[in-house]
CSV table of C-alpha atoms in Angstrom, one decimal:
chain,number,residue,atom,x,y,z
A,1,MET,CA,9.5,18.8,-13.1
A,2,ILE,CA,10.2,17.0,-16.2
A,3,ARG,CA,8.6,18.8,-19.2
A,4,ARG,CA,8.5,15.7,-21.6
A,5,LEU,CA,10.1,12.6,-22.9
A,6,GLN,CA,12.9,13.7,-25.1
A,7,ALA,CA,13.5,10.4,-26.9
A,8,VAL,CA,13.6,6.6,-26.7
A,9,ALA,CA,17.1,5.4,-27.2
A,10,LEU,CA,17.8,2.0,-28.6
A,11,ASP,CA,21.3,0.2,-28.3
A,12,CYS,CA,22.6,-1.4,-31.3
A,13,ALA,CA,25.8,-2.1,-33.3
A,14,ASP,CA,24.7,-0.1,-36.3
A,15,PRO,CA,22.8,3.1,-35.5
A,16,VAL,CA,22.5,4.3,-39.0
A,17,ARG,CA,20.9,1.0,-40.2
A,18,LEU,CA,18.6,0.7,-37.2
A,19,ALA,CA,17.5,4.4,-37.7
A,20,GLU,CA,16.8,3.9,-41.5
A,21,PHE,CA,14.6,0.9,-40.6
A,22,TYR,CA,12.5,2.8,-38.1
A,23,ALA,CA,12.3,6.0,-40.3
A,24,ASP,CA,10.9,3.8,-43.3
A,25,LEU,CA,8.5,1.8,-40.9
A,26,LEU,CA,7.3,5.2,-39.4
A,27,GLY,CA,7.5,7.4,-42.3
A,28,GLY,CA,10.0,9.6,-40.4
A,29,ARG,CA,13.6,10.7,-41.4
A,30,VAL,CA,16.8,10.1,-40.2
A,31,VAL,CA,18.7,13.0,-38.3
A,32,ALA,CA,22.5,12.3,-38.0
A,33,HIS,CA,24.6,14.3,-35.6
A,34,PRO,CA,27.9,15.0,-37.4
A,35,GLU,CA,29.7,15.5,-34.1
A,36,ASP,CA,28.5,12.2,-32.6
A,37,PRO,CA,28.2,9.4,-35.3
A,38,ASP,CA,27.2,7.0,-32.6
A,39,TRP,CA,23.9,8.7,-32.0
A,40,VAL,CA,21.3,8.8,-34.8
A,41,GLU,CA,17.7,10.1,-34.4
A,42,VAL,CA,14.2,9.4,-36.3
A,43,HIS,CA,12.1,12.3,-36.5
A,44,GLY,CA,9.0,13.5,-38.5
A,45,PHE,CA,6.4,11.0,-37.2
A,46,GLU,CA,3.6,11.5,-34.6
A,47,GLY,CA,5.1,10.7,-31.2
A,48,THR,CA,8.4,10.7,-29.3
A,49,PRO,CA,11.6,10.4,-31.5
A,50,LEU,CA,13.5,7.5,-31.5
A,51,ALA,CA,17.3,7.5,-31.0
A,52,CYS,CA,19.7,4.6,-31.9
A,53,GLN,CA,22.9,4.7,-30.2
A,54,ARG,CA,26.0,2.5,-30.9
A,55,VAL,CA,27.1,0.1,-28.2
A,56,ASP,CA,30.4,-1.9,-28.4
A,57,GLY,CA,29.8,-5.5,-28.0
A,58,TYR,CA,26.2,-5.1,-28.4
A,59,ARG,CA,24.1,-8.4,-27.9
A,60,PRO,CA,20.4,-8.3,-28.9
A,61,PRO,CA,17.8,-9.4,-26.8
A,62,GLU,CA,16.7,-13.0,-26.9
A,63,TRP,CA,12.8,-13.4,-27.2
A,64,PRO,CA,11.3,-14.7,-25.2
A,65,GLY,CA,14.2,-16.2,-23.3
A,66,GLN,CA,15.6,-14.1,-20.2
A,67,GLU,CA,19.4,-14.8,-20.8
A,68,ARG,CA,19.5,-11.4,-22.5
A,69,PRO,CA,15.8,-10.0,-21.7
A,70,GLN,CA,14.2,-7.5,-23.9
A,71,GLN,CA,14.1,-4.7,-21.1
A,72,LEU,CA,11.8,-2.9,-23.1
A,73,HIS,CA,9.6,-2.9,-26.7
A,74,LEU,CA,7.8,-0.6,-28.8
A,75,ASP,CA,4.1,-0.8,-29.7
A,76,PHE,CA,2.7,0.7,-32.9
A,77,ASP,CA,-0.9,1.2,-33.7
A,78,VAL,CA,-1.8,-0.1,-37.2
A,79,ASP,CA,-5.0,0.0,-39.4
A,80,ASP,CA,-4.1,-3.1,-41.6
A,81,LEU,CA,-2.2,-5.9,-39.6
A,82,ASP,CA,-1.4,-8.0,-42.5
A,83,GLY,CA,-0.4,-5.1,-44.8
A,84,GLU,CA,1.9,-3.6,-42.0
A,85,GLU,CA,3.5,-7.0,-41.4
A,86,LYS,CA,4.5,-7.3,-45.0
A,87,ARG,CA,5.9,-3.8,-45.2
A,88,ALA,CA,8.0,-4.3,-42.0
A,89,LEU,CA,9.3,-7.5,-43.0
A,90,ALA,CA,10.3,-6.1,-46.4
A,91,LEU,CA,12.3,-3.4,-44.4
A,92,GLY,CA,14.2,-6.1,-42.5
A,93,ALA,CA,11.9,-7.1,-39.4
A,94,ARG,CA,11.5,-10.6,-38.7
A,95,VAL,CA,8.5,-12.5,-36.9
A,96,LEU,CA,8.7,-13.4,-33.5
A,97,GLU,CA,5.1,-14.4,-32.8
A,98,ARG,CA,1.8,-13.9,-34.4
A,99,THR,CA,-0.1,-13.4,-31.1
A,100,ASP,CA,-3.3,-12.8,-32.9
A,101,GLN,CA,-3.3,-16.3,-34.4
A,102,LEU,CA,-2.4,-17.9,-31.2
A,103,ARG,CA,-4.5,-16.3,-28.7
A,104,ARG,CA,-8.2,-15.6,-28.7
A,105,GLY,CA,-9.0,-11.7,-28.5
A,106,ALA,CA,-5.2,-11.0,-29.2
A,107,ASN,CA,-4.8,-8.0,-31.7
A,108,TRP,CA,-1.1,-7.8,-32.1
A,109,ARG,CA,2.0,-9.4,-33.5
A,110,ILE,CA,5.4,-9.4,-32.2
A,111,TYR,CA,8.6,-8.9,-34.3
A,112,ALA,CA,12.1,-8.1,-34.0
A,113,ASP,CA,13.9,-5.3,-35.7
A,114,PRO,CA,17.3,-5.5,-37.4
A,115,ALA,CA,19.1,-5.3,-34.3
A,116,GLY,CA,16.8,-7.7,-32.5
A,117,HIS,CA,14.7,-5.5,-30.5
A,118,PRO,CA,11.2,-6.8,-30.1
A,119,PHE,CA,8.3,-4.4,-31.2
A,120,CYS,CA,4.7,-5.1,-31.9
A,121,LEU,CA,2.1,-4.0,-34.4
A,122,CYS,CA,-1.3,-3.6,-32.9
A,123,LEU,CA,-4.6,-3.6,-34.8
A,124,HIS,CA,-6.6,-0.7,-33.6
């Protein structure tokens, strides 16, 4: 039987840069592994650790297109959608869709991290 989810791993071209982005976004810390520079983790926040792994020839997902689909995305609960959007953008994210402004009753916005992975900030 599986005990727990150990990590969520994100493919990317620059694992240190992506780990730094998520560490800053989540208030965590970067944990590099000297024996494996292609694998960098983010710890120190509530939830499952994130891992960033270097992939040769990495190509980011295209959202919302399906030529290179997202395959997964991360959702983060926030108390202040505008404030957290401003912080995420300052850290290097980019807006993909402000869903809360397009769909009645929606409480999330969709962004891309510096490596192009979609993630959502969800007001709760």
